[in-house]
PDB file of C-alpha atoms and ligand atoms in Angstrom:
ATOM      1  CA  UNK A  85     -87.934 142.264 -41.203  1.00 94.00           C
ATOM      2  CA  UNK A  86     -85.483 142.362 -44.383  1.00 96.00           C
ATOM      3  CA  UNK A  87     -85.558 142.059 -48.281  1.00 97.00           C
ATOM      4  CA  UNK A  88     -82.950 141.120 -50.131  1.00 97.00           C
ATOM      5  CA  UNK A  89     -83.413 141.540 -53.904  1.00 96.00           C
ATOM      6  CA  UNK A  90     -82.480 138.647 -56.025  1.00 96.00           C
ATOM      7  CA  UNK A  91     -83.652 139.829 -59.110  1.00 94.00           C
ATOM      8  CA  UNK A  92     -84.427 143.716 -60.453  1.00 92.00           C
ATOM      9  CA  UNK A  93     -84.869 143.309 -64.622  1.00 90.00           C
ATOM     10  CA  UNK A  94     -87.802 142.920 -66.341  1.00 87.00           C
ATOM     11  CA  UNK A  95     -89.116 140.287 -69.229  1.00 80.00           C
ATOM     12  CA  UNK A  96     -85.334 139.906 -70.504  1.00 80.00           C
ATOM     13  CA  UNK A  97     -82.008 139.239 -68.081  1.00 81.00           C
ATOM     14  CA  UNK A  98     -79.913 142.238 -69.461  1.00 81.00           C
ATOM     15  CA  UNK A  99     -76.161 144.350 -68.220  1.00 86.00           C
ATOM     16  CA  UNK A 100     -75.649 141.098 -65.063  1.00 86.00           C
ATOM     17  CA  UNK A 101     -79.326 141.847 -63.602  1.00 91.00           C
ATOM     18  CA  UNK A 102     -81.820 139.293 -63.626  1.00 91.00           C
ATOM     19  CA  UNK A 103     -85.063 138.473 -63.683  1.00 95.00           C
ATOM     20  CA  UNK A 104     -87.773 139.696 -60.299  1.00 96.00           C
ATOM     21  CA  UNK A 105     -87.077 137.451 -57.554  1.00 97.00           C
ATOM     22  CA  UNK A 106     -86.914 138.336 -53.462  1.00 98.00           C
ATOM     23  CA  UNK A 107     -86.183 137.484 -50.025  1.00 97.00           C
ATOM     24  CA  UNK A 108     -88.425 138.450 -47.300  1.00 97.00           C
ATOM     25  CA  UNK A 109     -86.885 137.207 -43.536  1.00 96.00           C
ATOM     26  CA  UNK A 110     -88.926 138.017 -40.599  1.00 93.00           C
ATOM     27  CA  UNK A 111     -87.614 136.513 -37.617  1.00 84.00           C
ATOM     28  CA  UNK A 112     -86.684 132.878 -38.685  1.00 87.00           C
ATOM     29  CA  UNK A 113     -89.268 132.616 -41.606  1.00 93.00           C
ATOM     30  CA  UNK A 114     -87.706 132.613 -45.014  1.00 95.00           C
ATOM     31  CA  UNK A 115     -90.456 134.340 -47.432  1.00 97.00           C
ATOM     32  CA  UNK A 116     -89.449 134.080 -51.504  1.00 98.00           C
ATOM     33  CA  UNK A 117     -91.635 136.703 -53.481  1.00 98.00           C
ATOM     34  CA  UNK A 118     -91.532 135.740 -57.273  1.00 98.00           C
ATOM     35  CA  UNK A 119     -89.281 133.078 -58.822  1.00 97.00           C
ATOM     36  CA  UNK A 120     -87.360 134.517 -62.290  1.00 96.00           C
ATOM     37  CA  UNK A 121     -85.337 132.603 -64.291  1.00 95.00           C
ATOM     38  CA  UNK A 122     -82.257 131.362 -61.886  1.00 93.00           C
ATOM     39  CA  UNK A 123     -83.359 132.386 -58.850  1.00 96.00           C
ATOM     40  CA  UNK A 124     -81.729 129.429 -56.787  1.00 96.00           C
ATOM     41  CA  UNK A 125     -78.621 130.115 -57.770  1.00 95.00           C
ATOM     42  CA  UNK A 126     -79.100 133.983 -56.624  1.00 94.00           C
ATOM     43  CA  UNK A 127     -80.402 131.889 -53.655  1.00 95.00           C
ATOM     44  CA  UNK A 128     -77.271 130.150 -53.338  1.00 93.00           C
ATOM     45  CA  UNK A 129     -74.566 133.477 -53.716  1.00 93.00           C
ATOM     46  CA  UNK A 130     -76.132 135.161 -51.186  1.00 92.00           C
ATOM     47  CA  UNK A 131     -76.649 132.386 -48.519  1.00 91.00           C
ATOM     48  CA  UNK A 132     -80.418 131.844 -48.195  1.00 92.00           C
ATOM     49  CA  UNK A 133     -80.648 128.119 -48.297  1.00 91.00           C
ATOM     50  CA  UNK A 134     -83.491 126.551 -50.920  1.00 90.00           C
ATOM     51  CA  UNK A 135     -84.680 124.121 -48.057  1.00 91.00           C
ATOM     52  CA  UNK A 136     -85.340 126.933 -45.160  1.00 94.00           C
ATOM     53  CA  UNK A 137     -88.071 128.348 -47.562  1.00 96.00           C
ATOM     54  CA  UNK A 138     -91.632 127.053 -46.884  1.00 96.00           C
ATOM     55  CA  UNK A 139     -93.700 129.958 -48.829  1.00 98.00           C
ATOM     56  CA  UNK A 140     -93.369 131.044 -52.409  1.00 98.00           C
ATOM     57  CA  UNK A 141     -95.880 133.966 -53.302  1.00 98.00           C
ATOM     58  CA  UNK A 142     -95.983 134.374 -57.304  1.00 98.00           C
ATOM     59  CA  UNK A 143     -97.220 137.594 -58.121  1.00 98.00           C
ATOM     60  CA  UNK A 144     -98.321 136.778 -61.703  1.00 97.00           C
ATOM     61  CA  UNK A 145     -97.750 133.781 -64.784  1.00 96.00           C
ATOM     62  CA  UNK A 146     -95.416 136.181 -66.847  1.00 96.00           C
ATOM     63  CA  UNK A 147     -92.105 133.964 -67.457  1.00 94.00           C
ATOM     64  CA  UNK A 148     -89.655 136.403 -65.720  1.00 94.00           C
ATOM     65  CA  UNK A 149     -91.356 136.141 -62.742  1.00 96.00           C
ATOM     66  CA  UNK A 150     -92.193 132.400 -62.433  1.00 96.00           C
ATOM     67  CA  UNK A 151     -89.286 130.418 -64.725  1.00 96.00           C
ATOM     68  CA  UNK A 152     -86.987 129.600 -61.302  1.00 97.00           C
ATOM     69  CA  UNK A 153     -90.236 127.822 -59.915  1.00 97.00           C
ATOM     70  CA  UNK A 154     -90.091 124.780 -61.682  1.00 97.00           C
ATOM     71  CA  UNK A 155     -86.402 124.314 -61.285  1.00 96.00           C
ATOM     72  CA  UNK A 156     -86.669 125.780 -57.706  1.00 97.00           C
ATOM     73  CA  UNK A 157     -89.088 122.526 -56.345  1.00 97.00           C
ATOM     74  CA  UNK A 158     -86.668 120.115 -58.686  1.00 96.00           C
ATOM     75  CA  UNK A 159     -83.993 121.190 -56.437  1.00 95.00           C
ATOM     76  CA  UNK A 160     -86.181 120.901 -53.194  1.00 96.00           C
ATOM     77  CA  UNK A 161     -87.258 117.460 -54.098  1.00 96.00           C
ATOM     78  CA  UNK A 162     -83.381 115.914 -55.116  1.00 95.00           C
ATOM     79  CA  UNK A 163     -82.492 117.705 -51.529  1.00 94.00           C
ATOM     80  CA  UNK A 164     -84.772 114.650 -50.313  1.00 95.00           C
ATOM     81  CA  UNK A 165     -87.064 117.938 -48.767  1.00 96.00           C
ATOM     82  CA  UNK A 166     -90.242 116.152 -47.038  1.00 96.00           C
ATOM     83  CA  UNK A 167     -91.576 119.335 -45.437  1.00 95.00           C
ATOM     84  CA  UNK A 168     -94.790 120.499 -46.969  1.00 97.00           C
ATOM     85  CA  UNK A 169     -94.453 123.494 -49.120  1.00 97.00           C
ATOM     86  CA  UNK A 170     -96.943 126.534 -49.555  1.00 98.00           C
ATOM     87  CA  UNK A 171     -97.368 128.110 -52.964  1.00 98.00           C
ATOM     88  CA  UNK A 172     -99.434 131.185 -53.251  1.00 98.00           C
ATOM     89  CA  UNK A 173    -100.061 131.718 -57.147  1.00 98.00           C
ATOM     90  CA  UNK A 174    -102.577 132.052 -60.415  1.00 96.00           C
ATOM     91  CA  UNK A 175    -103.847 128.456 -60.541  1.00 96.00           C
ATOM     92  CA  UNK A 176    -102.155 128.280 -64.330  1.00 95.00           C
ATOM     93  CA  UNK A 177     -98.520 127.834 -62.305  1.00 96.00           C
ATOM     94  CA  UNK A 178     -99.938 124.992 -60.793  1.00 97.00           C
ATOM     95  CA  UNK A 179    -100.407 123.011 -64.231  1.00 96.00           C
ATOM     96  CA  UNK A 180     -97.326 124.332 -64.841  1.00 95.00           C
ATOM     97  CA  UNK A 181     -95.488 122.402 -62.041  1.00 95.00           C
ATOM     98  CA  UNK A 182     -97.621 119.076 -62.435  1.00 95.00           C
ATOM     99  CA  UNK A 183     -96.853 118.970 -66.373  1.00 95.00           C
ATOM    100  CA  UNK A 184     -92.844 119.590 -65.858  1.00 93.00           C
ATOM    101  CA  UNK A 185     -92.638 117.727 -62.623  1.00 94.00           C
ATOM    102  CA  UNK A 186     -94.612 114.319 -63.313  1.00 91.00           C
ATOM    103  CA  UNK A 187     -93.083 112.026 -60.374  1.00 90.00           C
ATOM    104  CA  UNK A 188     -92.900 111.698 -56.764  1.00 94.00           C
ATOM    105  CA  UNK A 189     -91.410 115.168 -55.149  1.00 95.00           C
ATOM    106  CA  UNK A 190     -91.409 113.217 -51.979  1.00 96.00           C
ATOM    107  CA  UNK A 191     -93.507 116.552 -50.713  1.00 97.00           C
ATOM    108  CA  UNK A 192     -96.391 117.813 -50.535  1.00 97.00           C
ATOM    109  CA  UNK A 193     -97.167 121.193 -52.539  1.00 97.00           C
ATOM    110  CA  UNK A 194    -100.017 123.119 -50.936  1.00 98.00           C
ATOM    111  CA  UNK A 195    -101.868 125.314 -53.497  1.00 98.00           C
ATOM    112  CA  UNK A 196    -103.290 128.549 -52.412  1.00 98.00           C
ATOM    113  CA  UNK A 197    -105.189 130.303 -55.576  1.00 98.00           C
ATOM    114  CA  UNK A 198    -105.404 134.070 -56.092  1.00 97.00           C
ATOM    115  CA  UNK A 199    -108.215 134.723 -57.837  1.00 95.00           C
ATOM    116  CA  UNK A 200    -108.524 137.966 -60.246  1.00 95.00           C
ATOM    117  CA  UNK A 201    -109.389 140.759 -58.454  1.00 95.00           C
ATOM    118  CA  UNK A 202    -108.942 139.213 -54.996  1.00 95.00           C
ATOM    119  CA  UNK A 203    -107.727 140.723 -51.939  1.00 97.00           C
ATOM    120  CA  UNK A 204    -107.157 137.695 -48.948  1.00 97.00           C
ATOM    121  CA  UNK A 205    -105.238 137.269 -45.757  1.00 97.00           C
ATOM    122  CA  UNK A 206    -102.475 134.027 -47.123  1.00 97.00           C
ATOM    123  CA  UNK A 207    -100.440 134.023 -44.257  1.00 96.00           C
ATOM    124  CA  UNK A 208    -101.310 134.452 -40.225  1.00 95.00           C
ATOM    125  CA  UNK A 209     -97.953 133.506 -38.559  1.00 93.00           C
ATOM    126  CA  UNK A 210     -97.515 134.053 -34.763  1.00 87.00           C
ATOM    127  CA  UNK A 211     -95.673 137.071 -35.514  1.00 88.00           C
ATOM    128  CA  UNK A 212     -96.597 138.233 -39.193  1.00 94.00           C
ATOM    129  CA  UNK A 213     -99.535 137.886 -41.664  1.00 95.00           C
ATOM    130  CA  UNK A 214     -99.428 137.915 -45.117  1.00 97.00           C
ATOM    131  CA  UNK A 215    -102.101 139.325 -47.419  1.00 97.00           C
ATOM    132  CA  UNK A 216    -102.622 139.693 -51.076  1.00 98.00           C
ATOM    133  CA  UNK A 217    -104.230 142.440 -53.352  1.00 98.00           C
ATOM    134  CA  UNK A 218    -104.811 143.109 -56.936  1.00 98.00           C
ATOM    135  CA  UNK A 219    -103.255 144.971 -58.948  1.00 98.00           C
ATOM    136  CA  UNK A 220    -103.391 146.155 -62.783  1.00 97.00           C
ATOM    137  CA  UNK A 221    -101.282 144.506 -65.826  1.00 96.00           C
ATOM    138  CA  UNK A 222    -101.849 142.857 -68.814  1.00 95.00           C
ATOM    139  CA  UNK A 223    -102.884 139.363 -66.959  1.00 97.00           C
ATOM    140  CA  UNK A 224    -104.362 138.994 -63.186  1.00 97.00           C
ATOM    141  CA  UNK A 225    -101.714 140.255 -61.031  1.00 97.00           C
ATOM    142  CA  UNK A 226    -101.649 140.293 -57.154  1.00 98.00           C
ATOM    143  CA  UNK A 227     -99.512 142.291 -54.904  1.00 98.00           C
ATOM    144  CA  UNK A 228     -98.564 141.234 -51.515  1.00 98.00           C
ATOM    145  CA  UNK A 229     -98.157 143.064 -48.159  1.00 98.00           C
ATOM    146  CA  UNK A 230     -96.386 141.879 -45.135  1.00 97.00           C
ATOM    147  CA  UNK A 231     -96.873 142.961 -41.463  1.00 95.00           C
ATOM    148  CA  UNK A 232     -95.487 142.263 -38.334  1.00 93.00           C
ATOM    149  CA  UNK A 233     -98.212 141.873 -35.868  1.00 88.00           C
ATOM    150  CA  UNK A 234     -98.672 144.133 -32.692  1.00 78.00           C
ATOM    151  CA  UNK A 235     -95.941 144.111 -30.425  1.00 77.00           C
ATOM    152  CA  UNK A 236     -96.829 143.418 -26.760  1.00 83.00           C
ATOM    153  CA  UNK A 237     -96.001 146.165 -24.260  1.00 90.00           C
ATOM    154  CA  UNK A 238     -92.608 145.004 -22.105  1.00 92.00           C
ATOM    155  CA  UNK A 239     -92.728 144.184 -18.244  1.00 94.00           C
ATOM    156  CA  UNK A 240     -90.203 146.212 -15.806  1.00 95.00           C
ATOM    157  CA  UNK A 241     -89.437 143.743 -13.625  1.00 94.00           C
ATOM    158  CA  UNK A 242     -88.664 146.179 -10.492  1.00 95.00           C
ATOM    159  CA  UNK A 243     -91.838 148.525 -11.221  1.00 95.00           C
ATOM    160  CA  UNK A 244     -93.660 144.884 -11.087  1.00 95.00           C
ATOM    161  CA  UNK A 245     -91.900 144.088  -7.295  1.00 94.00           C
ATOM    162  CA  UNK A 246     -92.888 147.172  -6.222  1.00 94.00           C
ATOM    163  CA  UNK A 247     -96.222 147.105  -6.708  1.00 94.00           C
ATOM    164  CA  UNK A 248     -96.813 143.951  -6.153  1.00 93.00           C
ATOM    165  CA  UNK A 249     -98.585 142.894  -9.340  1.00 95.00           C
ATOM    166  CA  UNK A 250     -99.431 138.979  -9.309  1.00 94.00           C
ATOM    167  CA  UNK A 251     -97.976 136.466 -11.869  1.00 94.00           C
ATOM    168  CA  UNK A 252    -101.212 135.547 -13.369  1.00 94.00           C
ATOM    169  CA  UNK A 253    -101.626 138.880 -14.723  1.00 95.00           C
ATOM    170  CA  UNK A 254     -98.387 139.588 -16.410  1.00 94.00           C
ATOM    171  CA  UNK A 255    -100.230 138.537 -19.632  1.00 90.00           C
ATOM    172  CA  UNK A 256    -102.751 141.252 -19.335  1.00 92.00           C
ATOM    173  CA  UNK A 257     -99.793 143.603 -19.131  1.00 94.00           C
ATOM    174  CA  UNK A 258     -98.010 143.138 -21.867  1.00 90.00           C
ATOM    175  CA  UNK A 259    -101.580 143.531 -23.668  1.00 88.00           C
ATOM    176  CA  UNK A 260    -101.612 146.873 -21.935  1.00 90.00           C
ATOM    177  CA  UNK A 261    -104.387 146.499 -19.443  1.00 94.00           C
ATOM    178  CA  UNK A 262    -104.309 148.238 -15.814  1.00 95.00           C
ATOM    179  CA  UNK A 263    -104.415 145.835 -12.809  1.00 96.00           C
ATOM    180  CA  UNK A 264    -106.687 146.938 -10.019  1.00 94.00           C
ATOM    181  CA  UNK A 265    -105.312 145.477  -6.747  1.00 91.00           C
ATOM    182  CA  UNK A 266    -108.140 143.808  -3.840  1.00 89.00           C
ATOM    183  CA  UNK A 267    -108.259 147.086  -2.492  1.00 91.00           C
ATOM    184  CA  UNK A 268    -110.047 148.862  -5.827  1.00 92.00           C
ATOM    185  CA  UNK A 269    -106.365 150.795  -6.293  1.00 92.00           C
ATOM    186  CA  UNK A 270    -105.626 150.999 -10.014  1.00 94.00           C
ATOM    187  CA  UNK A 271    -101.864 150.455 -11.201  1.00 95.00           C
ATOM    188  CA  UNK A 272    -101.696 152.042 -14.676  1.00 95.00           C
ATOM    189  CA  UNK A 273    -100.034 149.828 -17.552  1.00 94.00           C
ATOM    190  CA  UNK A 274     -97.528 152.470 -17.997  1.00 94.00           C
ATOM    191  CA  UNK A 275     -96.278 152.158 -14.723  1.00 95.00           C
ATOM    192  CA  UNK A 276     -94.850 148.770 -14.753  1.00 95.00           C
ATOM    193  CA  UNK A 277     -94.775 148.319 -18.915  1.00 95.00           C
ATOM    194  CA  UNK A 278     -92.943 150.113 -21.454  1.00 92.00           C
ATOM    195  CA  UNK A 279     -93.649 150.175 -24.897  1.00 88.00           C
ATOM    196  CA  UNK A 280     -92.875 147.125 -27.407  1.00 82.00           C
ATOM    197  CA  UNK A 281     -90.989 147.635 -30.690  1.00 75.00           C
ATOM    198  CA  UNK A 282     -93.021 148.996 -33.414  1.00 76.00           C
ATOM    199  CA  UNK A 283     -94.311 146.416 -36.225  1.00 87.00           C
ATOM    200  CA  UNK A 284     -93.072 147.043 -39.627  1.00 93.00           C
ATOM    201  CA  UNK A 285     -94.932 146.504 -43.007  1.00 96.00           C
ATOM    202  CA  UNK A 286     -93.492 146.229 -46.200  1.00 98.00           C
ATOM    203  CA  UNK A 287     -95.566 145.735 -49.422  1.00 98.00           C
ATOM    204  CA  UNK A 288     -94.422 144.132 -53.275  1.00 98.00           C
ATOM    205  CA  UNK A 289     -96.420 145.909 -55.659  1.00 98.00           C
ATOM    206  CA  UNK A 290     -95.273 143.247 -58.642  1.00 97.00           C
ATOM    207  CA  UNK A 291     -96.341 144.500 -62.192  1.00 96.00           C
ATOM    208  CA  UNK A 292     -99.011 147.387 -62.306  1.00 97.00           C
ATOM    209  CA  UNK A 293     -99.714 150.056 -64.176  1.00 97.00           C
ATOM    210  CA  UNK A 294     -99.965 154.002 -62.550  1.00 97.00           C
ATOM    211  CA  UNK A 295    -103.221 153.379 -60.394  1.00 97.00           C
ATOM    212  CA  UNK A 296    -103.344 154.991 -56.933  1.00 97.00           C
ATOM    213  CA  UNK A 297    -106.641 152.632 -55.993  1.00 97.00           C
ATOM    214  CA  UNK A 298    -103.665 149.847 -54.892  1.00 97.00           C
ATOM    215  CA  UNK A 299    -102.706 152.550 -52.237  1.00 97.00           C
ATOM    216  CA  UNK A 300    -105.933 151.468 -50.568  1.00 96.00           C
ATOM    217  CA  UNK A 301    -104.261 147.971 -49.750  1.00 97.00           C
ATOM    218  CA  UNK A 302    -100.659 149.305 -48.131  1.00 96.00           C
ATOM    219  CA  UNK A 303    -101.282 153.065 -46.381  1.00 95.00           C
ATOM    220  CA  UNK A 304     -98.340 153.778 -44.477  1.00 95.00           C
ATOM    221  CA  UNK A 305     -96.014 150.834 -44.948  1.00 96.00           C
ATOM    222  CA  UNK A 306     -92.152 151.123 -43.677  1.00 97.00           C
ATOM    223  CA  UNK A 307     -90.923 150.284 -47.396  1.00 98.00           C
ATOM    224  CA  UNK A 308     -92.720 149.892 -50.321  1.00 98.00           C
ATOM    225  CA  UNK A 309     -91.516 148.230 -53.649  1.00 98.00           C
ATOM    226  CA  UNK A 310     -92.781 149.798 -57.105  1.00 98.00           C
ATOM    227  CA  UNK A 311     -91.963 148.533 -60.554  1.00 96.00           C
ATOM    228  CA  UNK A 312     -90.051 151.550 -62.770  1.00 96.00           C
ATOM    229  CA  UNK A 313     -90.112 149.217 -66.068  1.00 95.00           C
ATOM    230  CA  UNK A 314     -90.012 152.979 -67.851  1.00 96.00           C
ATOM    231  CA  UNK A 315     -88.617 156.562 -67.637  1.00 96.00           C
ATOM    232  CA  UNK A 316     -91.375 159.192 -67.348  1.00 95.00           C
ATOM    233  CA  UNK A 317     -90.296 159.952 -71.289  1.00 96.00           C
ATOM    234  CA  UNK A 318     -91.554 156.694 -72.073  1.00 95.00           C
ATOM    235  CA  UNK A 319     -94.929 157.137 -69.914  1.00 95.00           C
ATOM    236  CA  UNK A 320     -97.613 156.195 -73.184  1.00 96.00           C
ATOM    237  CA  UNK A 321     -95.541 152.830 -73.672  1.00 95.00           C
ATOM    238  CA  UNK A 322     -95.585 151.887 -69.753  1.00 95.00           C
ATOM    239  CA  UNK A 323     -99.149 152.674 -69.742  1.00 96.00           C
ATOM    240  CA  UNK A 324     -99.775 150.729 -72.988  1.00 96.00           C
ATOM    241  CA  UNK A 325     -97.871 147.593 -71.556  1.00 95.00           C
ATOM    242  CA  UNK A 326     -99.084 147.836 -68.290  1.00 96.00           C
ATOM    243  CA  UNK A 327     -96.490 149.324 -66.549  1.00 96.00           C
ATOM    244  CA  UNK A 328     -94.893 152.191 -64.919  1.00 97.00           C
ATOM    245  CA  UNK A 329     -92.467 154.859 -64.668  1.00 97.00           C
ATOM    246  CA  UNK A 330     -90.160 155.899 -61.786  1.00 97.00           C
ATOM    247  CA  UNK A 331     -91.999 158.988 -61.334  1.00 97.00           C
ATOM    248  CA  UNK A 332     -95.243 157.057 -61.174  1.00 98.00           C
ATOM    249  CA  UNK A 333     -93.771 154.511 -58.369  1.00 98.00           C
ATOM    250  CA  UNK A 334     -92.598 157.503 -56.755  1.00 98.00           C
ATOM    251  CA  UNK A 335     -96.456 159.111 -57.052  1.00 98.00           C
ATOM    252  CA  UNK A 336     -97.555 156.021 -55.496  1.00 98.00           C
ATOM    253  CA  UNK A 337     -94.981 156.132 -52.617  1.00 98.00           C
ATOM    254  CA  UNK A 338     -96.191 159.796 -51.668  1.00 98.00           C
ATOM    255  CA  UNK A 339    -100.111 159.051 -52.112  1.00 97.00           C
ATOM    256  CA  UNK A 340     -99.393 155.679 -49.761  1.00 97.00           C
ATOM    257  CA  UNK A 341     -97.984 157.866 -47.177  1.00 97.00           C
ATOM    258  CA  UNK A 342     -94.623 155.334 -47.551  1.00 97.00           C
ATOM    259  CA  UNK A 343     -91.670 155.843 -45.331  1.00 97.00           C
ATOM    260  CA  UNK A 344     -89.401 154.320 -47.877  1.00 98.00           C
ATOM    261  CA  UNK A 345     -89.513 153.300 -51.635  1.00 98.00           C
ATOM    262  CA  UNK A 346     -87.413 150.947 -54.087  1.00 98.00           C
ATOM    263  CA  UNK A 347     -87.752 150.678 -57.161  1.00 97.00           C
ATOM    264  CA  UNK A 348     -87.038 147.663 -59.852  1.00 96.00           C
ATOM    265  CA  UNK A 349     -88.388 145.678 -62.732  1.00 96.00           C
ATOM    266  CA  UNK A 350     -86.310 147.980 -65.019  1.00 95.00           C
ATOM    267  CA  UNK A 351     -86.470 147.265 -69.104  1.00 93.00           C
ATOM    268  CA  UNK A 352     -83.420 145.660 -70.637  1.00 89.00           C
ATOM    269  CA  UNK A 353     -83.130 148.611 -73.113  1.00 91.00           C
ATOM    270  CA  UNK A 354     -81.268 150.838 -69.651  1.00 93.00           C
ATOM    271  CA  UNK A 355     -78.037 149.975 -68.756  1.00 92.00           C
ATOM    272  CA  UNK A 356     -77.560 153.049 -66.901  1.00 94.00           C
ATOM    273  CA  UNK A 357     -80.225 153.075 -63.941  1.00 94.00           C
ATOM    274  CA  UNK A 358     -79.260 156.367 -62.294  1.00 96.00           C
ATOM    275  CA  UNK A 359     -81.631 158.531 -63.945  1.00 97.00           C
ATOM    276  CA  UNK A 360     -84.478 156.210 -62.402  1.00 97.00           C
ATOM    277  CA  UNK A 361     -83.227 157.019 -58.971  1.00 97.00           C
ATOM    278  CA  UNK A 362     -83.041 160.727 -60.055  1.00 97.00           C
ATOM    279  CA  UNK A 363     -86.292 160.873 -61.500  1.00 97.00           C
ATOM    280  CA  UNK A 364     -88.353 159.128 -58.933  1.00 97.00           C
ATOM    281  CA  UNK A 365     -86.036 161.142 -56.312  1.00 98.00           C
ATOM    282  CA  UNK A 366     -87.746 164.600 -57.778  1.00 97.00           C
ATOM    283  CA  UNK A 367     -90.920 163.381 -56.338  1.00 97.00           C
ATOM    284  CA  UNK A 368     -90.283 161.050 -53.232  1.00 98.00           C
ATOM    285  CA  UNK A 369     -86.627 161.666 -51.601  1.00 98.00           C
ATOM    286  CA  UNK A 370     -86.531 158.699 -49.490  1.00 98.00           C
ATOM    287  CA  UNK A 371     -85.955 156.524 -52.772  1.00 97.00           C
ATOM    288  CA  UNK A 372     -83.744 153.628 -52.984  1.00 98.00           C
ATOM    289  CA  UNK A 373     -82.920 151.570 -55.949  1.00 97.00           C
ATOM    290  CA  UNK A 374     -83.490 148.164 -55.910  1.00 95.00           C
ATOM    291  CA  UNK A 375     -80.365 146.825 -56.659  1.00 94.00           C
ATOM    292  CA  UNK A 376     -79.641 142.456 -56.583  1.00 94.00           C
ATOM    293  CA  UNK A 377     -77.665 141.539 -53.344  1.00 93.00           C
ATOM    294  CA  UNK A 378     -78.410 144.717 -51.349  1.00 95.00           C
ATOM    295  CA  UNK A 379     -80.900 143.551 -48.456  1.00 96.00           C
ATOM    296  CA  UNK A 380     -82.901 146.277 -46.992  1.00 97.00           C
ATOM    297  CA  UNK A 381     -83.900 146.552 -43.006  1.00 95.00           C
ATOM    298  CA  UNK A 382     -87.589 147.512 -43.149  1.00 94.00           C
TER     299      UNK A 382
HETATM  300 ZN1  LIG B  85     -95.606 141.073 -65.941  1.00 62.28          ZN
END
């Protein structure tokens, strides 16, 4: 699984960063998380084609996270796109995209509505689910976390020779069952198996402000994304707008038990971003900041 950040500023576009936007790619799936102003074009300079992307997950109606959308489906639908596309949003974007796009998109947009307060599976993939969960702004705002299911255990094809395990129960295997042979002998899993890759998690934690009840909905996760909109000096006006600090986001990483956090959504009144790494760094090492065009292996 990777993210590649598309966008890192908050409400305004300020010092060449632009409004929230990401990338999530596990295996072949193309995953967009938020839509800010320009986000195709992001799209475009850093090779992730418009068409390849069949889920959008908006995280709330504020304009710098949601002004690419429109523009976005325009695109898809002049690109003669036919493929169905999934939109996982406040039911307020919807009306949005009717009013602006009022002909033929030669697609079909499926709506899937998160409701205030809500916390839902969206997405179960072959290899990855998707799920949603609220968090706390000014308007209903939903966060979204996304696993890789549980890797099978891996066949050794010699260790399976020798003790002459039948076909028909390779699948049971790789679930990590023990065969017992006519004879009432039991062949442990580990054996003839060795242990799959780990499945990673990575959670968005869109706008919020300092709560640790959202660490409920992502214990644990390989990389976690925070909002920083503030400094810690500014802590009364991030709480009074609904939003946080890097120290916060870095409280939240250590109360989640995170392996890794990046942080983003920075205000437009910091050109220099260093001191958020610093501060949140003071509390969480493993910190990273989420900078547009760096992609990050989760
Ligand atoms: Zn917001």
């Amino acid at each position: 699984m990777k993210v590649t950040i598309l966008g890192n500023n908050s409400a305004l576009p300020a010092y060449g960063r632009n409004p929230t936007a990401q990338i999530v790619q596990i295996e072949n799936e193309i995953l967009l998380i938020d839509c800010g102003e320009g986000t195709q074009m992001r799209m475009a300079q850093y090779g992730h084609k418009a068409m390849r992307i069949n889920h959008i997950f908006i995280s709330h109606y504020h304009g710098d996270h949601f002004f690419g959308l429109v523009a976005l489906i325009s695109s898809m639908s002049l690109l003669g796109r036919t493929n169905a596309l999934f939109i996982y949003c406040n039911q307020f974007i919807k009306e949005v995209i009717e009013f602006q796009l009022q002909w033929d998109l030669g697609f079909e947009i499926i709506y899937d509505f998160l409701n205030e307060g809500e916390a839902k599976l969206l997405l179960d993939e072959s290899k990855f689910v998707v799920r949603c969960f609220p968090v706390f702004h000014s308007v209903p705002t939903h966060g979204f976390i996304f696993s890789e299911k549980k890797r099978k255990r891996i066949l050794l094809p010699e260790q399976l020779t020798k003790y002459e395990i039948p076909k028909y129960f390779y699948s049971k295997l790789t679930d990590g069952f023990d065969y017992e042979d006519e004879y009432g002998n039991i062949i442990a899993n580990e054996w003839v198996t060795k242990k799959g890759n780990i499945s990673k998690s990575y959670a968005y934690t869109a706008d919020t402000v300092f709560n640790k009840e959202i660490c409920q909905y992502f214990m644990e996760v390989d990389l976690l994304y925070h909002e920083t909109t503030y400094l810690q000096n500014e802590s009364e006006k991030a709480k009074s707008r609904y939003h946080s600090t890097a120290m916060q986001a870095a409280e939240i990483a250590v109360a989640s038990h995170a392996k890794k956090l990046i942080i983003g959504h920075f205000s437009s009144r910091y050109k220099d971003l260093s001191p958020f790494l610093s501060e949140a760094q003071t509390v969480f090492e493993p910190t990273e900041l989420a900078l547009e065009g760096i992609t990050f292996d989760v």
